[in-house]
Amino acid sequence: MPATGARVRGELLDVADPEAAAQLAGLLSQRHGGVDVVIGNAVMRVGPDDDMRRLIDAYTEVNNFGTTRLLRALAPLLRDGGRLLVVVSSLGTLNHLAPVLHDRFDGLESLEEVDAQVAAWRDAVKDGSARAQAWPGFVNIPSKIAQVAAVRALAGQRRDEDASRGILLAAVCPGMINTPTSGLWWDVSGAPSPERAAVPLLDLALGPVDPGHYGELVRFGQVLPWRPGRRAAS
């Protein structure tokens, strides 16, 4: 009998390349006619001793503009029942940002608005004015918040259509993981391995859809509230 099963084909995607996500989308559309599961997990590794004024351009190109490019390119290809997940962290809520900055990311209605706010924050880091504007010194916080804001903005545009088609669009936090990147900042010796940490993420990607997860930040199956002192949207 002939062998059966899935065929794995790798494709190189540089999320920092402004054209790469659209090119991949064209390839997937031509080859498969659509996509079923997308998990965006690109991150640029930085450490406590890095000069972020020098690295912030590359950092935002990967983490943030790379995320919005992926959302723009691949969300339209989702088939019925598809999943599009962006891996972030529990730092991606407004609770970790100074209240004076909440309006920068709350209530944004488009990916273009998210990109504009990321660019403004990036420029403040570059010119040294970020601290005076109350931005946190740990660049991972605004970056993760902006990623969640991007998911929320796109979800606001697609909610009705995606609900009718059984599509899940969400941000997901896998919790602390024992990786070299996390190890630059914290003691991760007792944290789960990437293999263990992937289990709840794959449950979200492959299990039944919970409508309450749509457009939200989900950690271990639970929604993390976007705004301080408020319950998550249902």
XYZ file of C-alpha atoms in Angstrom:
234
model
C 0.000 0.000 0.000
C 1.262 3.524 -0.694
C 2.426 5.536 2.285
C -0.025 8.135 3.570
C 0.356 11.103 5.862
C 1.304 14.740 5.920
C 4.126 16.187 3.887
C 6.211 18.834 5.636
C 7.628 21.608 3.477
C 9.667 24.434 4.926
C 9.717 27.986 3.611
C 12.001 30.789 4.762
C 10.147 33.871 6.049
C 12.021 36.946 7.219
C 9.335 38.873 9.092
C 11.553 41.980 9.077
C 11.364 42.068 5.276
C 8.419 44.345 4.372
C 7.530 42.197 1.346
C 8.105 38.698 2.725
C 4.743 38.065 4.427
C 2.786 39.083 1.334
C 5.012 36.897 -0.830
C 4.430 33.918 1.476
C 0.692 34.558 1.387
C 0.776 34.475 -2.398
C 2.681 31.206 -2.351
C 0.283 29.604 0.146
C -2.733 30.793 -1.774
C -1.396 29.380 -5.024
C -0.233 26.115 -3.501
C -3.034 25.392 -1.018
C -5.830 27.860 -1.667
C -5.833 29.002 1.991
C -4.499 28.247 5.466
C -5.914 26.478 8.503
C -3.545 27.411 11.358
C -1.150 30.353 11.704
C 1.006 30.847 14.805
C 3.095 34.020 14.825
C 6.022 33.677 17.223
C 8.818 35.814 15.808
C 10.968 37.628 18.365
C 14.319 39.396 18.309
C 16.501 38.367 21.239
C 17.802 41.261 23.333
C 19.478 41.294 26.734
C 19.728 43.647 29.720
C 23.075 45.036 28.535
C 21.953 45.853 25.003
C 21.690 49.475 23.869
C 18.059 49.658 22.790
C 18.493 53.105 21.271
C 20.683 51.374 18.715
C 18.603 48.189 18.366
C 15.025 49.484 18.570
C 14.612 49.780 14.787
C 15.438 46.115 14.222
C 13.508 45.080 17.339
C 10.244 46.687 16.260
C 10.646 45.493 12.662
C 10.672 41.892 13.901
C 8.369 41.939 16.915
C 5.789 44.526 15.904
C 5.790 45.457 12.240
C 6.545 41.805 11.506
C 3.418 40.881 13.455
C 1.136 43.354 11.695
C 2.508 42.325 8.299
C 1.762 38.683 9.133
C -1.776 39.559 10.229
C -2.454 41.558 7.079
C -1.098 38.897 4.765
C -2.443 35.679 6.279
C -5.742 36.568 7.966
C -7.523 36.855 4.585
C -6.403 33.296 3.747
C -7.986 31.633 6.789
C -10.388 28.860 5.920
C -13.563 28.151 7.861
C -12.579 26.919 11.313
C -9.103 28.429 10.967
C -6.924 29.739 13.786
C -4.577 32.716 13.811
C -2.624 33.079 17.054
C 0.070 35.588 18.010
C 2.363 34.420 20.819
C 2.993 37.188 23.354
C 3.296 37.261 27.155
C 1.293 38.317 30.182
C 3.092 41.673 29.914
C 0.855 42.453 26.948
C -1.924 44.143 28.949
C -2.427 47.805 29.810
C -1.921 46.935 33.474
C 1.844 47.075 32.806
C 1.777 50.517 31.208
C 1.522 53.920 32.882
C -2.122 55.122 32.780
C -1.115 58.238 30.863
C -0.106 55.958 27.978
C -3.164 53.699 27.877
C -4.842 55.693 25.110
C -1.865 55.033 22.849
C -3.008 51.420 22.401
C -6.554 51.187 23.743
C -9.401 51.313 21.259
C -7.281 51.253 18.103
C -9.366 50.251 15.108
C -6.800 49.320 12.478
C -3.362 47.801 12.071
C -2.232 51.102 10.577
C -3.119 52.879 13.833
C -1.156 50.265 15.786
C 1.861 50.714 13.508
C 1.714 54.486 13.981
C 1.792 54.149 17.771
C 4.657 51.660 17.606
C 6.599 54.054 15.383
C 6.044 56.914 17.841
C 7.273 54.779 20.754
C 10.243 53.536 18.704
C 11.255 57.096 17.861
C 11.009 58.113 21.528
C 13.371 55.279 22.455
C 15.780 56.335 19.720
C 15.903 60.003 20.668
C 16.042 59.332 24.409
C 12.686 60.899 25.288
C 10.890 57.632 26.163
C 11.494 57.813 29.916
C 10.268 61.420 30.096
C 7.077 60.246 28.367
C 6.597 57.531 31.037
C 7.458 54.612 28.738
C 8.894 51.658 30.696
C 12.593 50.960 30.341
C 11.896 47.292 29.565
C 11.070 47.471 25.856
C 9.352 44.091 25.925
C 6.345 45.665 27.680
C 5.273 48.213 25.015
C 6.160 45.717 22.295
C 3.905 42.986 23.716
C 1.092 45.439 24.419
C 1.287 46.620 20.819
C 1.093 43.028 19.570
C -2.061 42.423 21.605
C -3.458 45.761 20.394
C -2.863 44.582 16.819
C -4.818 41.389 17.434
C -7.622 43.363 19.041
C -7.768 45.882 16.184
C -7.967 43.177 13.521
C -10.491 41.220 15.578
C -12.701 44.289 15.773
C -12.810 44.424 11.978
C -13.378 40.686 11.432
C -15.462 39.640 14.450
C -18.841 39.075 12.793
C -17.464 37.281 9.748
C -15.094 35.125 11.791
C -17.860 34.166 14.223
C -20.009 32.927 11.351
C -17.098 30.891 9.977
C -15.789 29.447 13.262
C -12.441 31.271 13.009
C -10.370 32.072 16.120
C -8.100 35.126 16.167
C -6.323 35.632 19.490
C -3.104 36.440 21.314
C -1.716 33.660 23.483
C 0.675 33.607 26.442
C 2.447 30.263 26.985
C 3.808 31.366 30.375
C 7.461 31.446 31.392
C 9.549 29.047 29.295
C 13.076 27.752 29.821
C 14.705 29.282 26.749
C 17.988 31.156 26.187
C 16.050 34.355 25.489
C 14.134 34.271 28.782
C 17.317 33.191 30.565
C 18.920 36.547 29.752
C 16.391 38.248 32.060
C 15.184 35.730 34.638
C 16.078 32.479 36.392
C 14.181 30.010 34.238
C 15.754 26.836 35.592
C 12.381 25.708 36.995
C 10.294 26.849 34.030
C 8.725 24.375 31.595
C 10.601 23.304 28.488
C 9.387 24.595 25.106
C 7.867 21.169 24.473
C 5.762 21.309 27.649
C 4.865 24.962 27.183
C 3.581 24.231 23.675
C 0.764 22.000 24.946
C -1.786 24.715 25.949
C -0.893 26.695 22.839
C -1.592 23.695 20.615
C -4.803 23.029 22.549
C -5.908 26.540 21.582
C -4.824 26.043 17.981
C -6.338 22.606 17.463
C -9.119 22.200 20.046
C -12.701 23.460 20.040
C -13.160 27.231 19.696
C -14.286 29.175 22.761
C -16.018 32.336 21.468
C -14.894 34.156 24.616
C -11.272 33.840 23.487
C -11.838 35.769 20.269
C -9.670 38.906 20.063
C -8.337 38.386 23.590
C -5.052 37.474 25.297
C -5.360 33.876 26.503
C -3.107 32.154 29.041
C -3.674 28.496 29.957
C -7.206 28.678 28.589
C -8.144 31.823 30.552
C -8.553 35.367 29.228
C -6.282 38.021 30.731
C -8.157 41.342 31.069
C -6.877 44.001 28.681
C -7.671 46.973 30.920
C -6.788 47.271 34.630
C -9.685 46.665 37.009
C -12.024 45.398 34.320
C -13.179 41.961 33.439
C -12.296 40.501 30.070
C -14.816 40.885 27.273
C -17.110 37.926 26.842
